[in-house]
Coordinates of C-alpha atoms and ligand atoms in Angstrom, one line a residue:
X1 CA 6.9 22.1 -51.5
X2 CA 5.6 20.9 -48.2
X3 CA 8.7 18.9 -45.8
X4 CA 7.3 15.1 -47.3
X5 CA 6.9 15.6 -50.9
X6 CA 6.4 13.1 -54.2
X7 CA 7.7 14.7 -57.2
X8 CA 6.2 12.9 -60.3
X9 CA 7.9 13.2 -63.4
X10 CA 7.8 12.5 -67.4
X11 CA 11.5 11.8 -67.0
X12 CA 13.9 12.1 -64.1
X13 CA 17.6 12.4 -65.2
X14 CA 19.5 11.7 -61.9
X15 CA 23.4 12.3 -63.3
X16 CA 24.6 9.6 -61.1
X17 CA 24.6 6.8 -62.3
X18 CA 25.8 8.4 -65.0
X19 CA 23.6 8.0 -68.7
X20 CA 20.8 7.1 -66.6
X21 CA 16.9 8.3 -68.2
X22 CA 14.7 7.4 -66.0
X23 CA 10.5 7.5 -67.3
X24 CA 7.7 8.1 -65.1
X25 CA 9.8 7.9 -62.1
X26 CA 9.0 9.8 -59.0
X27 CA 11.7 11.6 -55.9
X28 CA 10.4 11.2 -52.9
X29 CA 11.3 14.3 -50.6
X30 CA 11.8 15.2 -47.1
X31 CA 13.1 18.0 -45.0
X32 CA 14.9 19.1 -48.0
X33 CA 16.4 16.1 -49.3
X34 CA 16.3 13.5 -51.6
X35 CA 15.0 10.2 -50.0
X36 CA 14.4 8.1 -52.6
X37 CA 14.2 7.7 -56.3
X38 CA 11.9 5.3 -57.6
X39 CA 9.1 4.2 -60.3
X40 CA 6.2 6.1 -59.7
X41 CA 3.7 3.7 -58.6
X42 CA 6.4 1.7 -56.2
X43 CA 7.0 5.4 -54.9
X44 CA 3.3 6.4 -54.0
X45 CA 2.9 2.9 -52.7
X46 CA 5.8 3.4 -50.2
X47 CA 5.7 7.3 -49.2
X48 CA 1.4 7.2 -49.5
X49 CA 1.3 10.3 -46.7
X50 CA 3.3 12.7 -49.2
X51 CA 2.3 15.1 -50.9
X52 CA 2.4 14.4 -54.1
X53 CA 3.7 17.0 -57.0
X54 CA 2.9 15.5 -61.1
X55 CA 5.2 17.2 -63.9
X56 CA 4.3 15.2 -66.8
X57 CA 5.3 17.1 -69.3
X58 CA 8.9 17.7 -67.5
X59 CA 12.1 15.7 -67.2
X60 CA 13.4 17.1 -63.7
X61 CA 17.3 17.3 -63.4
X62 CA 19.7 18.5 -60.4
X63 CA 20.4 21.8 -59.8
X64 CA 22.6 23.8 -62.1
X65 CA 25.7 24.8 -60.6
X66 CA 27.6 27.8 -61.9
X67 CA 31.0 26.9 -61.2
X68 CA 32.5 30.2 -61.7
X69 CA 31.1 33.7 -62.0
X70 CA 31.5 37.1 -60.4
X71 CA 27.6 37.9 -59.7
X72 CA 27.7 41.7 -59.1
X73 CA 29.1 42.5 -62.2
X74 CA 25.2 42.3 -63.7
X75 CA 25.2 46.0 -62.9
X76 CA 27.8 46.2 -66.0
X77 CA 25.7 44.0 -68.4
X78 CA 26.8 45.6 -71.6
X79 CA 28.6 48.4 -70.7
X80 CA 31.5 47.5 -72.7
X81 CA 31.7 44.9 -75.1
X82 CA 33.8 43.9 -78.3
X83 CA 37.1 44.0 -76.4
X84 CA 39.6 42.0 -75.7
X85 CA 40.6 41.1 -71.9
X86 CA 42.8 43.2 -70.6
X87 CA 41.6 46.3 -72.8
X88 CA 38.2 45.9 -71.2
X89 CA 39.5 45.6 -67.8
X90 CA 42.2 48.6 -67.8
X91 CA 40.1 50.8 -69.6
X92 CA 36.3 49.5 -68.8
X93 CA 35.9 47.5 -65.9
X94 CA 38.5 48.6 -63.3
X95 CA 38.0 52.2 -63.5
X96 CA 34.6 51.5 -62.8
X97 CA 34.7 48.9 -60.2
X98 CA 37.4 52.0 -58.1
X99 CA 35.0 54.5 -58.4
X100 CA 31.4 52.1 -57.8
X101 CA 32.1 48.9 -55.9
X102 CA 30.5 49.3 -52.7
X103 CA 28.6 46.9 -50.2
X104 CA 25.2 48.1 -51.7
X105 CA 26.5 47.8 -55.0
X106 CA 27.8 43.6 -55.0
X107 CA 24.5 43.2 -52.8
X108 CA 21.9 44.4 -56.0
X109 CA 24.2 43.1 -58.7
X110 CA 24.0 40.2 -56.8
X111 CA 20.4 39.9 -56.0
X112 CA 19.8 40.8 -59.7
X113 CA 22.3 37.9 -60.8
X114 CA 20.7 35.4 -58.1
X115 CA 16.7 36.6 -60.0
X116 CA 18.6 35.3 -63.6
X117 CA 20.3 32.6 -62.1
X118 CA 17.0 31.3 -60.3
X119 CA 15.1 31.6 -63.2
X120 CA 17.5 29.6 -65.4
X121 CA 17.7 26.5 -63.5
X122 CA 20.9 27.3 -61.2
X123 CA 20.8 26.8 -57.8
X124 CA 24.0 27.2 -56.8
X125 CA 27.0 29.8 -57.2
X126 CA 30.6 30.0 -57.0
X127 CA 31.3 33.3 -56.8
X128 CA 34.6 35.7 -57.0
X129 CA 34.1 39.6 -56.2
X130 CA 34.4 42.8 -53.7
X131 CA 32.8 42.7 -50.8
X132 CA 32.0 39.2 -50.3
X133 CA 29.4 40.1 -47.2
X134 CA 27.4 41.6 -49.4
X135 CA 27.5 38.7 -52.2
X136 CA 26.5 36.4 -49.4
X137 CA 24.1 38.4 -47.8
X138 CA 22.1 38.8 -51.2
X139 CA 22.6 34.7 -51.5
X140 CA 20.7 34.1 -48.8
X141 CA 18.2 36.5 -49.3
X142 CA 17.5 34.7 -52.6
X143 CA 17.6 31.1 -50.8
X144 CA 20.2 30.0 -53.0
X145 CA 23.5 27.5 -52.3
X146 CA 26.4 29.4 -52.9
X147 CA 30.2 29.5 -52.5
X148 CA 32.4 32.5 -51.8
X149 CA 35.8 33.6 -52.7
X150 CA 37.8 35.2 -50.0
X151 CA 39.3 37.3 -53.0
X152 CA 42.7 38.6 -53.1
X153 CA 44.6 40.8 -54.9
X154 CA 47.9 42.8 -54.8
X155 CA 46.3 46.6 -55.0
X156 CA 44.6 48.1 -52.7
X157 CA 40.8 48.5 -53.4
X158 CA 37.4 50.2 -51.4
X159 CA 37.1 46.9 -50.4
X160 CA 41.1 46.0 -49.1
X161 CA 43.9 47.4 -48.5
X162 CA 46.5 45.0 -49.0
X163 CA 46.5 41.3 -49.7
X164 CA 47.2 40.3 -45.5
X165 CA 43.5 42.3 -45.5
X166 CA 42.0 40.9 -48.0
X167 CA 42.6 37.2 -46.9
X168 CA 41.8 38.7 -43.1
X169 CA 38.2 40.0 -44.0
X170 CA 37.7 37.1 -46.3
X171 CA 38.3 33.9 -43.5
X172 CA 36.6 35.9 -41.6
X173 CA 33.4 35.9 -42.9
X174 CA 33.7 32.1 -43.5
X175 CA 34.0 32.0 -39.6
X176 CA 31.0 34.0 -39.2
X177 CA 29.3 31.6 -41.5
X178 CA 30.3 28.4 -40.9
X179 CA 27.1 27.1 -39.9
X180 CA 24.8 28.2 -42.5
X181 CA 24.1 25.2 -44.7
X182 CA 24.0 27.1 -47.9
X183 CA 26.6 28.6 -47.7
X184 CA 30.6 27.5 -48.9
X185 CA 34.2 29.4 -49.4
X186 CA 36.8 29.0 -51.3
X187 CA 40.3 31.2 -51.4
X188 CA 40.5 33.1 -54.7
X189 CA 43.5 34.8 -55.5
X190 CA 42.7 36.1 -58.6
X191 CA 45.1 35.4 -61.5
X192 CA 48.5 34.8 -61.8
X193 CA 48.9 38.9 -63.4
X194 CA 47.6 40.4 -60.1
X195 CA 48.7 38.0 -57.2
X196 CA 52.3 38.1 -55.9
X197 CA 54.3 34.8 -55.1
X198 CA 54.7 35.7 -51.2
X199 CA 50.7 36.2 -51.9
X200 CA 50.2 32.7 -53.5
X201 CA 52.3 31.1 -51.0
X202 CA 50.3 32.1 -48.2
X203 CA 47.2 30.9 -49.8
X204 CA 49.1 27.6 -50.2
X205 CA 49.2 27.5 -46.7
X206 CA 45.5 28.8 -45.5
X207 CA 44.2 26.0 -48.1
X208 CA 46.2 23.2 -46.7
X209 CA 45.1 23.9 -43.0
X210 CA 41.5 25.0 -43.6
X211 CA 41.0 22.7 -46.3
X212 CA 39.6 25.2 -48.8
X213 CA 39.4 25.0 -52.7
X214 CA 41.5 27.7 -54.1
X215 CA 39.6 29.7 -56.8
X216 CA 41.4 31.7 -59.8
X217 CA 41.7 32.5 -63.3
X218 CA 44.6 30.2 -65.2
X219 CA 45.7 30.2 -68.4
X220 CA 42.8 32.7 -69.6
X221 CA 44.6 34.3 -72.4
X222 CA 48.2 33.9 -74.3
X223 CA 49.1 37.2 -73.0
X224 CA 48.8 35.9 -69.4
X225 CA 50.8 32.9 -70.1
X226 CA 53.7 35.1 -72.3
X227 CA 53.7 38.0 -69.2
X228 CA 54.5 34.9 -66.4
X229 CA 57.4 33.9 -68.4
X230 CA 58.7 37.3 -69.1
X231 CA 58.5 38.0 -65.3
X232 CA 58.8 34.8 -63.6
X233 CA 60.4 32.5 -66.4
X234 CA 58.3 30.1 -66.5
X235 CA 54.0 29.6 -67.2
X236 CA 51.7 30.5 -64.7
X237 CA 50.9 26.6 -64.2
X238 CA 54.2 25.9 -63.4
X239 CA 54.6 28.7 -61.2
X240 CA 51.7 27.6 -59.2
X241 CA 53.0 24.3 -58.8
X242 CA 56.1 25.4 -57.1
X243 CA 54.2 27.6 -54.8
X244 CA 52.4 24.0 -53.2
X245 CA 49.0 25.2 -55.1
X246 CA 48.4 22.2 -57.7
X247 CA 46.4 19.1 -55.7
X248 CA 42.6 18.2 -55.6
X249 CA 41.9 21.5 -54.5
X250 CA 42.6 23.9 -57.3
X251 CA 39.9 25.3 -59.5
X252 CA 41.6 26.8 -62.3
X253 CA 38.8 28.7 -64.2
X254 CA 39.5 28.9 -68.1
X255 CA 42.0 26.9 -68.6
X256 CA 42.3 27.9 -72.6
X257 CA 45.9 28.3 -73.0
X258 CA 47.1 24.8 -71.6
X259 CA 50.4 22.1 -73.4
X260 CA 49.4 18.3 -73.2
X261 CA 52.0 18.3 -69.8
X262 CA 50.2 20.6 -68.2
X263 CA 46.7 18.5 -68.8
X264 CA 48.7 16.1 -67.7
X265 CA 49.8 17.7 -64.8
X266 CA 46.2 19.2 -64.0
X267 CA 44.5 15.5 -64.1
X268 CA 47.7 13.9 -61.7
X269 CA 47.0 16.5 -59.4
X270 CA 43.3 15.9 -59.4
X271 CA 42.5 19.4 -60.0
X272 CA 39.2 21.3 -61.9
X273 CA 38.6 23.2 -64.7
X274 CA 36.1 25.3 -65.0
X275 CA 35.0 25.9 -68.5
X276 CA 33.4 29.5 -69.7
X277 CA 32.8 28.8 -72.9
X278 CA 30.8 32.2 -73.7
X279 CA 33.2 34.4 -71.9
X280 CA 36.2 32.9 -74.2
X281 CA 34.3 33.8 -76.8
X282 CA 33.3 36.7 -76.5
X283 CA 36.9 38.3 -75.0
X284 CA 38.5 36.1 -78.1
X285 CA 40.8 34.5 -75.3
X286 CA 40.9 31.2 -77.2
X287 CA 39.3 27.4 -76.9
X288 CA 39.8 25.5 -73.8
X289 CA 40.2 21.8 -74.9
X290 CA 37.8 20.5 -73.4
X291 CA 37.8 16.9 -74.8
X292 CA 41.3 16.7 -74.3
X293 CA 41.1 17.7 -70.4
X294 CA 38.3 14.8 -69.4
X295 CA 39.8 12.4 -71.9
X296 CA 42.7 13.2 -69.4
X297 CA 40.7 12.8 -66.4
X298 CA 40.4 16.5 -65.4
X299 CA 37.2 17.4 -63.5
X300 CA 35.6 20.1 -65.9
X301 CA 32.6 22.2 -64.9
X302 CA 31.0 25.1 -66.1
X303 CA 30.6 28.3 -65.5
X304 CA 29.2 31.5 -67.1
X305 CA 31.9 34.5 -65.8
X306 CA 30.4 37.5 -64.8
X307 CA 27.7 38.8 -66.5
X308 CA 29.7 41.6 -68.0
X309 CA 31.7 39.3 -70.1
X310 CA 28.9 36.4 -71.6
X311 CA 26.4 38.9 -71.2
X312 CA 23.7 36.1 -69.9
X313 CA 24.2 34.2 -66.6
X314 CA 22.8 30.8 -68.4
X315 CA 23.8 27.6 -68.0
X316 CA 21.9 26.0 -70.5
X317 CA 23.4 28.2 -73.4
X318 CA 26.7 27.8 -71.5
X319 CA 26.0 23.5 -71.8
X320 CA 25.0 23.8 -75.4
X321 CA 27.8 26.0 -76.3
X322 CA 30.0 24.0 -75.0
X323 CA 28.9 20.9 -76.3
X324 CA 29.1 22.5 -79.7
X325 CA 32.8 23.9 -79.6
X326 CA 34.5 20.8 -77.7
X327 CA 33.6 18.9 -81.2
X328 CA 34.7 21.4 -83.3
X329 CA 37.8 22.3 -81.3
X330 CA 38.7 18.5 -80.6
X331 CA 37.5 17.7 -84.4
X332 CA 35.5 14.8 -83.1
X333 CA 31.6 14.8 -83.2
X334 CA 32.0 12.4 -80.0
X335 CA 33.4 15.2 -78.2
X336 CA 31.4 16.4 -74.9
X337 CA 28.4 14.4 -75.6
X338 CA 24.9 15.7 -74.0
X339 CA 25.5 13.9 -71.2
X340 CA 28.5 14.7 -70.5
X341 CA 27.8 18.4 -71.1
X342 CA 25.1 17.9 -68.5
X343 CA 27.4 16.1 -65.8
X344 CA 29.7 19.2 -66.0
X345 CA 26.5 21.6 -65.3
X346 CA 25.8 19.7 -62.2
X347 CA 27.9 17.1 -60.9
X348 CA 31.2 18.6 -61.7
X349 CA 30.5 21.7 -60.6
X350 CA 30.0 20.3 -56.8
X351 CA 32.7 18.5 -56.8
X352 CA 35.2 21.5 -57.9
X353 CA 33.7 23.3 -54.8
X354 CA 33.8 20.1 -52.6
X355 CA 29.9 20.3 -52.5
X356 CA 29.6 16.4 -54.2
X357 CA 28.3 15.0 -51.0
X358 CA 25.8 17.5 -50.8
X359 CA 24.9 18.2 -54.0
X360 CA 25.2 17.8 -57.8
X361 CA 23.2 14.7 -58.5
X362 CA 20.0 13.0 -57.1
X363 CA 21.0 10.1 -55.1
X364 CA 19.2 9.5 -51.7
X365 CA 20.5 11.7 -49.1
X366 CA 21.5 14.6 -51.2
X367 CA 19.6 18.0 -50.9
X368 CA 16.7 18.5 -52.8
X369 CA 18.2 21.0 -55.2
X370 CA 16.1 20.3 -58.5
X371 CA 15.0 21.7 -61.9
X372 CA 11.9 21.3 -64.0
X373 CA 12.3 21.8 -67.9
X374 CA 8.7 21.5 -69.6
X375 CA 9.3 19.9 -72.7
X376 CA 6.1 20.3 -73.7
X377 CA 6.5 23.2 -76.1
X378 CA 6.3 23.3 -79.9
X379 CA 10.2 23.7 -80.3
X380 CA 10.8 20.9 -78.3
X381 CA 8.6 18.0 -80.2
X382 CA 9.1 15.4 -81.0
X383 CA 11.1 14.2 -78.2
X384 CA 13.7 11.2 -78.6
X385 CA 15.6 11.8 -76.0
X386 CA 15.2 14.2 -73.2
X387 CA 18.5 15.0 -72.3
X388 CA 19.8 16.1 -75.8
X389 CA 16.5 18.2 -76.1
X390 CA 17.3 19.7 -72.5
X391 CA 21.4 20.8 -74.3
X392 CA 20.5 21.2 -77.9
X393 CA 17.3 22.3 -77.9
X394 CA 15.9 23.5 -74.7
X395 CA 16.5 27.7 -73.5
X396 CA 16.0 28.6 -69.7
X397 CA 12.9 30.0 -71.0
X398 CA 11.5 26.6 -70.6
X399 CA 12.2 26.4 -67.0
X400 CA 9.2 26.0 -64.9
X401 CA 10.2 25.0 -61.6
X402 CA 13.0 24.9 -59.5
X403 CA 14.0 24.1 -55.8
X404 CA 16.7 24.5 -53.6
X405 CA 17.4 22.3 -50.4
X406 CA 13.3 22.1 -50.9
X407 CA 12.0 24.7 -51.0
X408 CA 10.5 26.2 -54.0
X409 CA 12.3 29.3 -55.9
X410 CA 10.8 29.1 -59.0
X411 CA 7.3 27.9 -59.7
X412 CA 5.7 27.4 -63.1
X413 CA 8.7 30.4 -64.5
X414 CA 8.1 32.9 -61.9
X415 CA 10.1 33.9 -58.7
X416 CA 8.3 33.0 -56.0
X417 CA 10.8 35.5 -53.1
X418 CA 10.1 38.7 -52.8
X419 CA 13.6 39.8 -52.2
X420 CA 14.1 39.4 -55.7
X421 CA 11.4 41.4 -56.8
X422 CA 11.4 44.8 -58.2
X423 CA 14.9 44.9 -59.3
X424 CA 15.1 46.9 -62.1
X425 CA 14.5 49.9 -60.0
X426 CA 18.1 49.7 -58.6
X427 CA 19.4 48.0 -61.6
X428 CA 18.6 51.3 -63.6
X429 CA 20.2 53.6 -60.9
X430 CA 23.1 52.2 -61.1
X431 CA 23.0 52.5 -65.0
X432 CA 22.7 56.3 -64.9
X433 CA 25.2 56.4 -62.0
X434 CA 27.8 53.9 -64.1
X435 CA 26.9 55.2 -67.5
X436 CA 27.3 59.1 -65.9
X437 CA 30.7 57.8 -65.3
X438 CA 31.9 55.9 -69.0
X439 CA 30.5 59.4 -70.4
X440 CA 32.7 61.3 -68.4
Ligands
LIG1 ZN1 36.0 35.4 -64.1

């Protein structure tokens, strides 16, 4: 896309205002934002020296944003599944991460996450894992918007050696960054099982003064939530809240496991959830209510986990499965409407990360971070209604373009950057290195 470009489109579903269809609308582009959005002939009228872009066989949405995932963990795609959480990280995904998890490592699993990602219609990232530098570095590489975790545990890893260096080598790459557009942090201790309360209170601190979202796993699983009362008498929520973490800030990612007073608690505090529907699934960690959380008021987004635990880093299977178990779990076919399941794709997911200014939704002003669904396919005829085909009906399979800040990623389903080309060669490297390992 060229710095003034017209992007005509069948249907242009802007987020904000919310409910808003709009038909044979056009966005009118420049230096990587959104100028204006307008009927198409009012738009050529007015911006007549653009260049001018027709998808008429596409609605065009904002950028899907993947509020929560751990992106190197592509690498362990299927290596162990049908397990419940903390069998499949004592006995799979630990003992592999000691032994693997290098710089190289998080940069290919990332690069091969950011290729899926791309190609599915995200554009933008949250992501929690080793060796942050090398998550970012493949993030930029891949020209996508992304947010970091300065991740901290209590043990020691390749990456850290305690949680003082963790947080150290974690700011400090957000000083190193700070001026690169695409690029965010959060803090992101992460869970209540492996972060210490002198830990958590620090992080209270460091997100006060530098004004970062804090990032972690909460109320994931029953067992989490029986363990925090054994050792610390009360559940993790609660514990958090007396260490200063609760306020508009805190992402708590899962959220499954929660008592009306602590939705209660979560929506007073302003605080996000972000919602992974396949990965509670699939680890059997429960149903997050969903309904019951934005009926509250809570800010939920979505996110997919890391690829080792969905197994597909999809956001449209994450909106449609969503959308599906929020009525069955809240009993109420009204439950997470299309809509709604697409404002917590987009919209939600920026403002968790403190990226709603700059992101999320097409008003004028906000980058140019767009997706193309052709509806044009067999599967997807007749077409009422584009934005229930785009959560019921649509796959990522049927996404033909997308652009972040502008710039073009994705064109008519195929990666346009060459940094994310020929990635299977490392990806099966590190199978015969991982699976020499699990064999051994
Ligand atoms: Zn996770």
């Amino acid at each position: 896309m060229s710095e003034k470009t017209l992007l005509h489109a069948r249907w242009i579903v802007p987020v904000e205002p919310a409910g808003a269809v709009l038909e044979h609308h056009a966005l009118a582009l420049k230096d990587g934002k959104v100028e204006a959005l307008l009927p198409s002939a009012q738009c050529a009228a007015r911006f007549a020296d653009y260049d001018e872009v027709r998808l008429d066989r596409h609605v065009v949405i904002p950028g899907l944003v993947n509020a929560h995932t751990h992106a190197a963990m592509s690498l362990m795609r299927g290596l162990a599944d049908d397990l419940p959480l903390m069998r499949w990280l004592q006995e799979h995904i630990w003992p592999v991460e000691t032994r693997h998890v290098s710089p190289k490592f998080v940069r290919e699993g990332t690069l091969l996450a950011c290729a899926e990602m791309l190609r599915g219609g995200i554009t933008c990232f949250s992501d929690m894992y080793f060796f942050p530098e090398a998550s970012i570095e493949a993030a930029l590489a891949a020209g996508m918007r992304s947010a970091h975790g300065a991740i901290v545990i209590e043990f020691p890893s390749a990456y850290a050696s305690d949680p003082a260096d963790y947080l150290r080598k974690g700011l400090a790459l957000r000083d190193r960054y700070r001026d690169e557009p695409l690029l965010s942090f959060t803090l992101a201790p992460h869970a209540p099982y492996t972060v210490s309360d002198a830990t958590f209170r620090r992080v209270a601190v460091l997100a006060a003064e530098l004004d970062l979202p804090v990032h972690i796993h909460l109320h994931e699983t029953g067992d989490e939530v029986e363990r925090s009362i054994s050792e610390h008498h009360v559940r993790p929520l609660e514990r958090l809240g007396r260490l200063g973490l609760l306020g508009p800030g805190l992402i708590a990612v899962h959220a499954v496991h929660l008592e009306a007073d602590e939705i209660q608690a979560l929506a007073r505090h302003g605080c996000s959830v972000v919602h992974c529907p396949s990965s509670n699934l699939k680890l059997a960690s429960g149903f997050a209510p969903v309904d019951a959380l934005i009926r509250a008021g809570v800010n939920v987004a979505l996110g997919t986990d890391g690829a080792a635990s969905n197994n597909r880093l999809d956001l449209l299977q994450e909106m449609r499965t969503a959308a599906l178990l929020a009525k069955a779990v809240a009993g109420d076919a009204e439950a997470l409407t299309a809509h709604a399941a697409l404002r917590a794709a987009t919209l939600a997911g920026a403002q968790a990360l403190g990226l709603g200014e700059r992101t999320g939704s097409l008003l004028p002003g906000k980058a140019a971070d767009l997706v193309a669904i052709d509806l044009g396919a067999p599967e997807l005829q007749p077409c009422y209604d584009p934005v229930s085909q785009l959560v019921y009906s649509a796959g990522r399979e049927h996404v033909s373009d997308v652009w972040v800040a502008g710039r073009a990623q994705v064109r008519d389903g195929k990666v346009r950057n060459s940094a994310l080309s020929g990635l299977e060669i490392p990806a099966q490297l590190w199978q015969n290195a991982l699976k020499g390992l699990a064999d051994s």
